[in-house]
Amino acid sequence: MDPVIRVIDLWKNYDPNGRENAAALRGTNLEIQRGEVVALYGKSGSGKSTLLNILAGIDRPDKGRVEVEGKGLESLGEEGRTQLRRRRIGFIFQFFNLLPTLTAFENVFLSLELAGNFDHQPAYQALQAVGLEGKENRFPSELSGGEQQRVAIARALVKEPAIILADEPTGNLDSQTGAQVLDLLSGRCRQFGTSLLMATHSPLTCQYSDRILRMVDGRVVEETSCAELPA
Ligand SMILES: Nc1ncnc2c1ncn2[C@@H]1O[C@H](COP(=O)(O)OP(=O)(O)O)[C@@H](O)[C@H]1O
Ligand SMILES: [Mg+2]
């Protein structure tokens, strides 16, 4: 079976002069298998967000290949990448990124609708699965940070994606709430067999992961543990 994500020799340079040692991604390679929970651990500026955005088809590489479930992103075209993103990839961000004028339920249901499912029930179930039963009609401003991130987890899970990409999912939470969110996110992904790739500069995240990829200057190296490593 194809891996969920395969990245081959990926390059991205934001520098208008194209200096190689200024590139955000410098020949990145990685594979994520089905159901794996993986930490992408590295310092600020090491290229984590750039990589996630390219995996999501939001940004495009200068060079290299990205396959999602065996399909090359370049060959899909803009429309194909949008459909893939809506149906097969879930996202979780540092600042939650919920739509402020929609309730918790509506935020989750919108994600489902965009994936082509107009049934309300999975949205209620997804909110229940993250412990938000009874808070479906609240707006993001009426929820704590941890609760908002739970809504974001429900929004990502509800479409039953192949993979969830989480960019600093606990970066805006205190450590106790962050640990609860990581426990919930990794636990639900394991329960549903959803792959999870979490970009982080927090060693805590590694404790919830099957595998640790360390990002250093735009390249990925496999690590056995990040407990001893500097952030
Ligand atoms: N839109 C952008 N324009 C120019 N430079 C960028 C942009 N996004 C990221 N960079 C640069 O690319 C490098 C990697 O950044 P980023 O992927 O955000 O790293 P991380 O998520 O690990 O903090 C940094 O040097 C950053 O300044
Ligand atoms: Mg980042």
Coordinates of N, CA and C and ligand atoms in Angstrom, one line a residue:
M1 N 0.8 -1.2 0.0 CA 0.0 0.0 0.0 C 0.9 1.3 0.0
D2 N 0.4 2.3 -0.7 CA 1.2 3.5 -0.7 C 1.2 4.2 0.7
P3 N 2.3 4.8 1.0 CA 2.3 5.6 2.3 C 1.3 6.7 2.1
V4 N 0.8 7.3 3.2 CA -0.1 8.4 3.1 C 0.6 9.6 2.6
I5 N 1.8 9.8 3.0 CA 2.6 11.0 2.5 C 4.0 10.4 2.0
R6 N 4.4 10.8 0.9 CA 5.8 10.6 0.5 C 6.4 11.9 -0.1
V7 N 7.5 12.3 0.4 CA 8.2 13.5 0.0 C 9.5 13.2 -0.5
I8 N 9.9 13.6 -1.7 CA 11.2 13.3 -2.3 C 11.9 14.5 -2.7
D9 N 13.0 14.8 -2.1 CA 13.9 15.9 -2.4 C 13.2 17.2 -2.7
L10 N 12.6 17.7 -1.6 CA 11.8 18.9 -1.7 C 12.6 20.1 -1.4
W11 N 12.5 21.1 -2.3 CA 13.2 22.4 -2.1 C 12.2 23.5 -2.2
K12 N 12.4 24.5 -1.3 CA 11.6 25.8 -1.3 C 12.5 26.9 -0.9
N13 N 12.5 27.9 -1.7 CA 13.3 29.1 -1.4 C 12.5 30.3 -1.5
Y14 N 12.4 31.1 -0.4 CA 11.6 32.3 -0.5 C 12.6 33.5 -0.9
D15 N 13.9 33.2 -0.9 CA 14.8 34.3 -1.2 C 14.8 34.6 -2.6
P16 N 14.5 35.9 -2.9 CA 14.4 36.3 -4.4 C 15.7 36.1 -5.1
N17 N 16.8 36.1 -4.4 CA 18.1 35.8 -5.1 C 18.4 34.3 -5.2
G18 N 17.6 33.5 -4.6 CA 17.7 32.1 -4.7 C 19.0 31.5 -4.1
R19 N 19.5 32.2 -3.1 CA 20.7 31.6 -2.5 C 20.4 30.3 -1.8
E20 N 21.2 29.3 -2.1 CA 20.8 27.9 -1.6 C 20.8 27.8 -0.1
N21 N 21.8 28.5 0.6 CA 21.9 28.4 2.0 C 20.8 29.3 2.7
A22 N 20.0 29.9 2.0 CA 18.9 30.7 2.6 C 17.5 29.9 2.3
A23 N 17.6 28.7 1.7 CA 16.3 28.0 1.4 C 15.7 27.5 2.6
A24 N 14.3 27.6 2.6 CA 13.5 27.1 3.8 C 13.5 25.6 3.8
L25 N 13.4 24.9 2.6 CA 13.5 23.5 2.5 C 14.7 23.2 1.6
R26 N 15.6 22.3 2.0 CA 16.8 22.0 1.2 C 17.0 20.5 1.0
G27 N 16.1 19.9 0.2 CA 16.2 18.5 -0.1 C 15.6 17.6 1.0
T28 N 14.4 18.0 1.4 CA 13.6 17.2 2.4 C 13.1 15.9 1.8
N29 N 13.3 14.8 2.6 CA 12.6 13.5 2.3 C 11.9 13.0 3.5
L30 N 10.7 12.4 3.3 CA 10.1 11.7 4.4 C 8.9 10.9 3.9
E31 N 8.5 9.9 4.7 CA 7.4 9.1 4.4 C 6.6 8.9 5.7
I32 N 5.3 9.0 5.6 CA 4.4 8.8 6.7 C 3.4 7.6 6.3
Q33 N 3.4 6.6 7.1 CA 2.6 5.4 6.8 C 1.2 5.6 7.4
R34 N 0.3 4.8 7.0 CA -1.1 4.8 7.5 C -1.1 4.6 9.0
G35 N -1.9 5.5 9.7 CA -2.1 5.3 11.1 C -0.9 5.8 12.0
E36 N 0.2 6.2 11.4 CA 1.3 6.7 12.2 C 1.1 8.1 12.8
V37 N 1.5 8.2 14.1 CA 1.5 9.5 14.7 C 3.0 10.0 14.8
V38 N 3.3 11.1 14.1 CA 4.7 11.5 14.0 C 4.8 13.0 14.4
A39 N 5.9 13.2 15.2 CA 6.3 14.6 15.5 C 7.3 15.1 14.6
L40 N 7.1 16.3 14.1 CA 8.1 17.0 13.2 C 8.6 18.1 14.1
Y41 N 9.8 17.8 14.7 CA 10.3 18.6 15.8 C 11.5 19.4 15.3
G42 N 11.4 20.7 15.6 CA 12.6 21.5 15.2 C 12.4 23.0 15.7
K43 N 13.5 23.7 15.7 CA 13.5 25.1 16.1 C 12.6 25.9 15.2
S44 N 12.3 27.1 15.7 CA 11.6 28.1 14.9 C 12.4 28.5 13.7
G45 N 11.8 28.5 12.6 CA 12.6 28.9 11.3 C 13.2 27.7 10.6
S46 N 13.0 26.5 11.2 CA 13.7 25.3 10.5 C 13.0 24.8 9.3
G47 N 11.7 25.3 9.1 CA 11.0 24.9 7.8 C 9.8 24.1 8.0
K48 N 9.3 23.9 9.3 CA 8.2 23.0 9.5 C 6.9 23.5 8.9
S49 N 6.6 24.8 9.1 CA 5.3 25.3 8.5 C 5.4 25.3 7.0
T50 N 6.6 25.6 6.4 CA 6.7 25.6 5.0 C 6.4 24.2 4.4
L51 N 7.0 23.2 5.1 CA 6.7 21.8 4.7 C 5.2 21.4 4.8
L52 N 4.6 21.7 5.9 CA 3.2 21.4 6.1 C 2.3 22.1 5.0
N53 N 2.6 23.3 4.8 CA 1.8 24.1 3.7 C 2.0 23.5 2.4
I54 N 3.2 22.9 2.1 CA 3.4 22.3 0.8 C 2.6 20.9 0.7
L55 N 2.7 20.2 1.9 CA 2.0 18.9 1.9 C 0.5 19.1 1.7
A56 N 0.0 20.2 2.2 CA -1.4 20.5 2.1 C -1.8 21.1 0.7
G57 N -0.8 21.3 -0.1 CA -1.1 21.9 -1.4 C -1.5 23.4 -1.4
I58 N -1.2 24.0 -0.2 CA -1.5 25.5 -0.1 C -0.4 26.2 -0.7
D59 N 0.9 25.8 -0.5 CA 2.0 26.4 -1.1 C 2.7 25.4 -2.1
R60 N 3.5 25.8 -3.0 CA 4.1 24.9 -3.9 C 5.6 24.9 -3.8
P61 N 6.3 23.7 -4.0 CA 7.7 23.7 -3.9 C 8.4 24.2 -5.2
D62 N 9.7 24.6 -5.1 CA 10.4 24.9 -6.2 C 10.8 23.7 -7.0
K63 N 11.0 22.6 -6.2 CA 11.6 21.4 -6.8 C 11.2 20.2 -5.9
G64 N 11.1 19.0 -6.5 CA 10.8 17.9 -5.7 C 9.4 17.4 -5.8
R65 N 9.1 16.2 -5.2 CA 7.8 15.6 -5.4 C 7.1 15.3 -4.1
V66 N 5.8 15.6 -4.1 CA 4.9 15.2 -2.9 C 3.8 14.3 -3.4
E67 N 3.7 13.2 -2.8 CA 2.6 12.3 -3.1 C 1.7 12.1 -1.8
V68 N 0.4 12.3 -2.0 CA -0.6 12.0 -1.0 C -1.4 10.8 -1.4
E69 N -1.3 9.7 -0.6 CA -2.0 8.5 -1.0 C -1.6 8.0 -2.4
G70 N -0.3 8.2 -2.7 CA 0.2 7.8 -4.0 C 0.0 8.7 -5.2
K71 N -0.8 9.8 -5.0 CA -1.0 10.8 -6.1 C 0.0 12.0 -6.0
G72 N 0.6 12.2 -7.1 CA 1.5 13.4 -7.1 C 0.7 14.7 -7.1
L73 N 1.1 15.6 -6.2 CA 0.3 16.8 -6.1 C 0.4 17.7 -7.3
E74 N 1.5 17.7 -8.0 CA 1.7 18.6 -9.2 C 0.8 18.1 -10.3
S75 N 0.6 16.8 -10.4 CA -0.2 16.2 -11.5 C -1.7 16.5 -11.3
L76 N -2.1 16.8 -10.0 CA -3.5 17.0 -9.8 C -4.1 18.4 -10.3
G77 N -3.2 19.4 -10.4 CA -3.7 20.7 -10.7 C -4.3 21.4 -9.5
E78 N -4.6 22.7 -9.7 CA -5.1 23.5 -8.6 C -6.5 22.9 -8.0
E79 N -7.4 22.6 -8.9 CA -8.7 22.1 -8.5 C -8.6 20.7 -7.8
G80 N -7.7 19.9 -8.4 CA -7.5 18.6 -7.8 C -6.9 18.7 -6.4
R81 N -6.0 19.7 -6.2 CA -5.3 19.8 -4.9 C -6.3 20.4 -3.9
T82 N -7.2 21.3 -4.3 CA -8.3 21.8 -3.5 C -9.2 20.6 -3.0
Q83 N -9.6 19.8 -3.9 CA -10.5 18.7 -3.5 C -9.8 17.7 -2.6
L84 N -8.5 17.4 -2.9 CA -7.7 16.6 -2.0 C -7.7 17.1 -0.6
R85 N -7.4 18.4 -0.5 CA -7.3 19.1 0.8 C -8.6 19.1 1.6
R86 N -9.7 19.3 0.9 CA -11.0 19.3 1.5 C -11.4 17.9 2.0
R87 N -11.0 16.9 1.3 CA -11.6 15.5 1.5 C -10.6 14.6 2.3
R88 N -9.3 14.8 2.1 CA -8.3 13.8 2.6 C -7.4 14.3 3.7
I89 N -7.4 15.7 3.9 CA -6.4 16.2 4.8 C -7.1 17.1 5.8
G90 N -6.8 16.9 7.1 CA -7.4 17.7 8.1 C -6.2 18.7 8.6
F91 N -6.6 19.8 9.2 CA -5.6 20.8 9.7 C -5.9 21.3 11.0
I92 N -4.9 21.5 11.8 CA -5.0 22.1 13.1 C -3.9 23.1 13.2
F93 N -4.3 24.3 13.7 CA -3.3 25.4 13.7 C -3.1 25.9 15.1
Q94 N -2.0 26.6 15.3 CA -1.7 27.2 16.6 C -2.8 28.1 17.2
F95 N -3.3 28.9 16.3 CA -4.3 29.9 16.8 C -5.8 29.4 16.5
F96 N -5.9 28.1 16.4 CA -7.2 27.5 16.3 C -7.9 27.7 14.9
N97 N -7.9 29.0 14.5 CA -8.5 29.4 13.2 C -9.9 28.9 13.0
L98 N -10.7 29.0 14.0 CA -12.2 28.8 13.8 C -12.8 30.0 13.2
L99 N -13.9 29.8 12.5 CA -14.6 31.0 12.0 C -15.4 31.6 13.1
P100 N -15.1 32.9 13.4 CA -15.7 33.5 14.7 C -17.2 33.7 14.6
T101 N -17.8 33.8 13.4 CA -19.2 34.1 13.3 C -20.0 32.8 13.2
L102 N -19.3 31.6 13.2 CA -20.0 30.3 13.2 C -19.9 29.7 14.6
T103 N -20.9 28.9 15.0 CA -20.9 28.2 16.2 C -19.9 27.0 16.1
A104 N -19.7 26.3 17.2 CA -18.8 25.1 17.2 C -19.4 24.1 16.2
F105 N -20.7 23.9 16.3 CA -21.3 22.9 15.4 C -21.1 23.3 13.9
E106 N -21.4 24.6 13.6 CA -21.3 25.1 12.3 C -19.9 25.0 11.7
N107 N -18.9 25.3 12.6 CA -17.5 25.2 12.2 C -17.2 23.8 11.7
V108 N -17.7 22.8 12.5 CA -17.4 21.4 12.2 C -18.2 20.9 11.0
F109 N -19.4 21.4 10.9 CA -20.3 21.0 9.8 C -19.8 21.5 8.5
L110 N -19.3 22.7 8.5 CA -18.8 23.3 7.3 C -17.6 22.5 6.7
S111 N -16.8 22.0 7.5 CA -15.7 21.1 7.1 C -16.2 19.8 6.4
L112 N -17.3 19.3 7.0 CA -18.0 18.1 6.4 C -18.6 18.4 5.1
E113 N -19.3 19.6 5.0 CA -20.0 20.0 3.8 C -18.9 20.1 2.6
L114 N -17.8 20.7 3.0 CA -16.8 21.0 1.9 C -16.2 19.6 1.5
A115 N -16.3 18.6 2.3 CA -15.9 17.3 1.9 C -17.0 16.5 1.2
G116 N -18.1 17.1 1.0 CA -19.2 16.5 0.2 C -20.2 15.7 1.0
N117 N -20.3 15.9 2.4 CA -21.2 15.2 3.2 C -22.2 16.2 3.9
F118 N -23.5 16.1 3.7 CA -24.4 17.1 4.2 C -25.2 16.5 5.3
D119 N -24.8 15.5 6.0 CA -25.4 14.9 7.1 C -25.0 15.5 8.4
H120 N -25.9 16.0 9.2 CA -25.5 16.7 10.5 C -24.9 15.7 11.5
Q121 N -25.3 14.5 11.5 CA -25.0 13.6 12.6 C -23.4 13.4 12.9
P122 N -22.6 13.2 11.8 CA -21.2 13.1 12.1 C -20.6 14.3 12.8
A123 N -21.1 15.5 12.5 CA -20.6 16.7 13.2 C -20.9 16.7 14.7
Y124 N -22.1 16.3 15.0 CA -22.5 16.1 16.4 C -21.6 15.1 17.1
Q125 N -21.4 14.0 16.4 CA -20.6 12.9 16.9 C -19.2 13.3 17.1
A126 N -18.6 14.1 16.2 CA -17.2 14.5 16.3 C -17.1 15.4 17.5
L127 N -18.0 16.3 17.8 CA -18.0 17.2 18.9 C -18.1 16.4 20.2
Q128 N -18.9 15.4 20.2 CA -19.0 14.5 21.3 C -17.7 13.8 21.6
A129 N -17.1 13.3 20.5 CA -15.8 12.6 20.7 C -14.7 13.4 21.3
V130 N -14.8 14.7 21.2 CA -13.8 15.6 21.8 C -14.3 16.2 23.1
G131 N -15.4 15.7 23.6 CA -15.9 16.1 25.0 C -16.6 17.5 25.0
L132 N -17.2 17.8 23.8 CA -17.9 19.1 23.8 C -19.4 19.0 23.6
E133 N -19.9 17.9 24.0 CA -21.4 17.7 24.0 C -22.0 18.8 24.9
G134 N -23.1 19.4 24.4 CA -23.7 20.5 25.2 C -23.2 21.9 24.9
K135 N -22.0 21.9 24.1 CA -21.4 23.2 23.8 C -21.5 23.5 22.3
E136 N -22.3 22.7 21.6 CA -22.3 22.8 20.1 C -22.7 24.2 19.6
N137 N -23.6 24.9 20.4 CA -24.1 26.1 19.9 C -23.3 27.4 20.4
R138 N -22.2 27.1 21.0 CA -21.4 28.2 21.4 C -20.5 28.8 20.3
F139 N -20.3 30.1 20.3 CA -19.3 30.7 19.4 C -17.9 30.5 19.9
P140 N -16.9 30.6 19.1 CA -15.5 30.4 19.5 C -15.2 31.4 20.7
S141 N -15.7 32.6 20.7 CA -15.4 33.6 21.8 C -16.0 33.1 23.1
E142 N -16.9 32.2 23.1 CA -17.6 31.7 24.3 C -16.9 30.4 24.8
L143 N -15.8 30.0 24.2 CA -15.0 28.8 24.5 C -13.6 29.2 25.0
S144 N -13.1 28.3 25.9 CA -11.7 28.5 26.3 C -10.7 28.1 25.1
G145 N -9.5 28.4 25.3 CA -8.5 28.1 24.2 C -8.5 26.6 24.0
G146 N -8.4 25.8 25.1 CA -8.4 24.4 25.0 C -9.7 23.8 24.3
E147 N -10.8 24.5 24.6 CA -12.1 24.0 24.0 C -12.1 24.4 22.5
Q148 N -11.6 25.6 22.2 CA -11.5 25.9 20.8 C -10.6 25.0 20.0
Q149 N -9.5 24.5 20.6 CA -8.7 23.6 19.9 C -9.4 22.2 19.8
R150 N -10.2 21.9 20.7 CA -11.0 20.6 20.6 C -12.0 20.7 19.4
V151 N -12.6 21.9 19.2 CA -13.5 22.1 18.1 C -12.6 21.9 16.8
A152 N -11.4 22.5 16.8 CA -10.6 22.3 15.6 C -10.2 20.9 15.4
I153 N -10.0 20.1 16.4 CA -9.8 18.7 16.3 C -11.0 18.0 15.7
A154 N -12.2 18.3 16.2 CA -13.4 17.7 15.7 C -13.6 18.1 14.2
R155 N -13.3 19.3 13.9 CA -13.4 19.8 12.5 C -12.5 19.0 11.6
A156 N -11.3 18.7 12.1 CA -10.3 17.9 11.3 C -10.7 16.5 11.1
L157 N -11.2 15.9 12.3 CA -11.6 14.5 12.3 C -12.8 14.1 11.5
V158 N -13.8 15.1 11.5 CA -15.1 14.8 11.1 C -15.2 14.3 9.6
K159 N -14.2 14.7 8.8 CA -14.3 14.2 7.4 C -13.5 12.9 7.2
E160 N -13.1 12.3 8.3 CA -12.3 11.1 8.2 C -11.2 11.2 7.2
P161 N -10.3 12.1 7.4 CA -9.2 12.3 6.5 C -8.1 11.2 6.6
A162 N -7.3 11.1 5.6 CA -6.2 10.2 5.6 C -5.1 10.6 6.6
I163 N -5.0 12.0 6.7 CA -3.9 12.5 7.6 C -4.4 13.9 8.1
I164 N -4.0 14.1 9.4 CA -4.2 15.4 10.0 C -2.8 16.1 10.1
L165 N -2.7 17.3 9.6 CA -1.5 18.1 9.7 C -1.7 19.1 10.8
A166 N -0.9 19.1 11.8 CA -1.1 20.0 13.0 C 0.1 20.9 13.1
D167 N -0.1 22.2 13.0 CA 1.1 23.1 13.0 C 1.1 23.8 14.4
E168 N 2.0 23.4 15.3 CA 2.1 23.9 16.7 C 0.8 23.9 17.3
P169 N 0.2 22.7 17.5 CA -1.2 22.6 18.0 C -1.4 23.0 19.4
T170 N -0.3 23.1 20.2 CA -0.4 23.5 21.6 C 0.4 24.8 21.8
G171 N 0.8 25.4 20.8 CA 1.7 26.6 20.9 C 1.0 27.8 21.6
N172 N -0.3 27.8 21.6 CA -1.0 28.9 22.3 C -1.8 28.4 23.5
L173 N -1.4 27.3 24.1 CA -2.1 26.7 25.3 C -1.1 26.6 26.4
D174 N -1.6 26.7 27.7 CA -0.7 26.4 28.8 C -0.4 24.9 28.8
S175 N 0.7 24.6 29.6 CA 1.2 23.2 29.4 C 0.2 22.1 29.8
Q176 N -0.6 22.4 30.8 CA -1.6 21.3 31.2 C -2.7 21.2 30.1
T177 N -3.2 22.3 29.6 CA -4.2 22.2 28.6 C -3.6 21.6 27.3
G178 N -2.3 22.0 27.0 CA -1.6 21.4 25.9 C -1.5 19.9 25.9
A179 N -1.2 19.4 27.1 CA -1.0 18.0 27.3 C -2.4 17.3 27.1
Q180 N -3.4 17.9 27.6 CA -4.8 17.3 27.3 C -5.1 17.3 25.9
V181 N -4.8 18.3 25.2 CA -5.1 18.4 23.7 C -4.3 17.4 23.0
L182 N -3.0 17.2 23.3 CA -2.2 16.2 22.6 C -2.7 14.8 22.9
D183 N -3.1 14.6 24.1 CA -3.6 13.2 24.5 C -4.9 12.9 23.7
L184 N -5.7 13.9 23.6 CA -7.0 13.7 22.8 C -6.7 13.6 21.3
L185 N -5.9 14.5 20.8 CA -5.6 14.4 19.4 C -5.0 13.1 18.9
S186 N -3.9 12.8 19.7 CA -3.2 11.5 19.3 C -4.1 10.3 19.5
G187 N -4.8 10.4 20.7 CA -5.7 9.2 21.0 C -6.8 9.0 20.0
R188 N -7.4 10.1 19.5 CA -8.5 9.9 18.5 C -7.9 9.5 17.2
C189 N -6.8 10.0 16.8 CA -6.2 9.6 15.5 C -5.8 8.1 15.6
R190 N -5.3 7.6 16.7 CA -5.0 6.2 16.9 C -6.3 5.4 16.8
Q191 N -7.3 5.8 17.5 CA -8.6 5.1 17.5 C -9.2 5.0 16.1
F192 N -9.1 6.0 15.3 CA -9.7 6.0 14.0 C -8.7 5.6 12.9
G193 N -7.5 5.3 13.2 CA -6.5 4.9 12.2 C -6.1 6.1 11.3
T194 N -6.2 7.3 11.8 CA -5.8 8.5 11.0 C -4.4 8.8 11.2
S195 N -3.6 9.0 10.2 CA -2.2 9.5 10.4 C -2.2 10.9 10.9
L196 N -1.2 11.2 11.7 CA -1.0 12.5 12.3 C 0.4 13.0 12.2
L197 N 0.6 14.2 11.6 CA 1.9 14.8 11.6 C 1.8 16.1 12.3
M198 N 2.6 16.2 13.4 CA 2.5 17.4 14.3 C 3.8 18.2 14.3
A199 N 3.8 19.4 13.7 CA 5.0 20.3 13.8 C 5.0 20.9 15.1
T200 N 6.2 20.9 15.7 CA 6.3 21.4 17.1 C 7.7 21.8 17.4
H201 N 7.9 22.8 18.4 CA 9.2 22.9 19.0 C 9.2 22.5 20.4
S202 N 8.1 21.8 20.8 CA 7.9 21.4 22.2 C 8.2 19.9 22.3
P203 N 9.2 19.5 23.2 CA 9.6 18.1 23.4 C 8.4 17.3 23.9
L204 N 7.4 17.9 24.6 CA 6.2 17.2 25.1 C 5.5 16.4 24.0
T205 N 5.4 17.0 22.8 CA 4.7 16.4 21.7 C 5.3 15.1 21.3
C206 N 6.6 14.9 21.5 CA 7.2 13.7 21.1 C 6.7 12.5 21.9
Q207 N 6.3 12.8 23.2 CA 5.9 11.7 24.1 C 4.6 11.1 23.5
Y208 N 3.9 11.8 22.7 CA 2.6 11.3 22.1 C 2.8 10.7 20.7
S209 N 4.0 10.6 20.3 CA 4.3 10.2 18.9 C 4.9 8.8 18.8
D210 N 4.7 8.1 17.7 CA 5.3 6.8 17.4 C 6.7 7.0 16.9
R211 N 6.9 8.2 16.2 CA 8.1 8.4 15.5 C 8.4 9.9 15.6
I212 N 9.7 10.2 15.6 CA 10.1 11.6 15.7 C 11.0 12.0 14.5
L213 N 10.6 13.0 13.8 CA 11.4 13.5 12.7 C 11.9 14.8 13.1
R214 N 13.2 15.0 13.1 CA 13.8 16.3 13.5 C 14.1 17.1 12.3
M215 N 13.6 18.4 12.3 CA 13.8 19.3 11.2 C 15.0 20.2 11.5
V216 N 16.0 20.2 10.7 CA 17.2 21.0 10.9 C 17.5 21.7 9.6
D217 N 17.4 23.0 9.6 CA 17.8 23.8 8.4 C 17.2 23.2 7.1
G218 N 15.9 22.9 7.2 CA 15.2 22.6 5.9 C 15.4 21.1 5.5
R219 N 15.9 20.3 6.4 CA 16.1 18.9 6.1 C 15.5 18.1 7.3
V220 N 15.1 16.8 7.0 CA 14.5 16.0 8.0 C 15.5 14.8 8.4
V221 N 15.7 14.7 9.7 CA 16.4 13.5 10.1 C 15.6 12.7 11.2
E222 N 15.8 11.4 11.2 CA 15.0 10.5 12.1 C 15.7 10.6 13.5
E223 N 14.9 10.7 14.5 CA 15.5 10.7 15.9 C 14.8 9.6 16.7
T224 N 15.5 9.1 17.7 CA 14.9 8.1 18.6 C 14.2 8.7 19.7
S225 N 14.6 9.9 20.2 CA 14.0 10.6 21.3 C 14.3 12.0 21.2
C226 N 13.3 12.9 21.6 CA 13.7 14.3 21.6 C 13.7 14.8 23.1
A227 N 13.7 14.0 24.0 CA 13.7 14.4 25.4 C 15.0 15.2 25.8
E228 N 16.1 14.8 25.2 CA 17.4 15.4 25.6 C 17.8 16.5 24.6
L229 N 17.0 16.7 23.6 CA 17.4 17.7 22.6 C 17.0 19.1 23.0
P230 N 17.8 20.1 22.6 CA 17.4 21.5 22.8 C 16.2 21.8 21.9
A231 N 15.3 22.6 22.3 CA 14.2 23.0 21.5 C 14.6 23.8 20.3
Ligands
LIG1 N1 6.1 33.6 3.3 C1 7.4 33.7 3.5 N2 8.2 34.6 2.9 C2 9.6 34.6 3.1 N3 10.2 33.8 4.0 C3 9.5 32.9 4.6 C4 8.1 32.8 4.4 N4 7.6 31.7 5.2 C5 8.7 31.3 5.9 N5 9.8 31.9 5.5 C6 11.2 31.7 6.0 O1 11.5 30.3 5.7 C7 12.2 29.7 6.8 C8 11.4 28.6 7.4 O2 10.2 29.1 8.0 P1 9.0 28.2 8.6 O3 8.7 27.2 7.6 O4 7.9 29.2 9.0 O5 9.7 27.5 9.9 P2 9.1 27.0 11.2 O6 7.7 26.7 11.0 O7 9.9 25.7 11.5 O8 9.3 28.0 12.3 C9 12.5 30.9 7.8 O9 13.7 31.4 7.5 C10 11.4 31.9 7.5 O10 11.8 33.2 7.8
MG2 MG 6.0 27.3 12.0

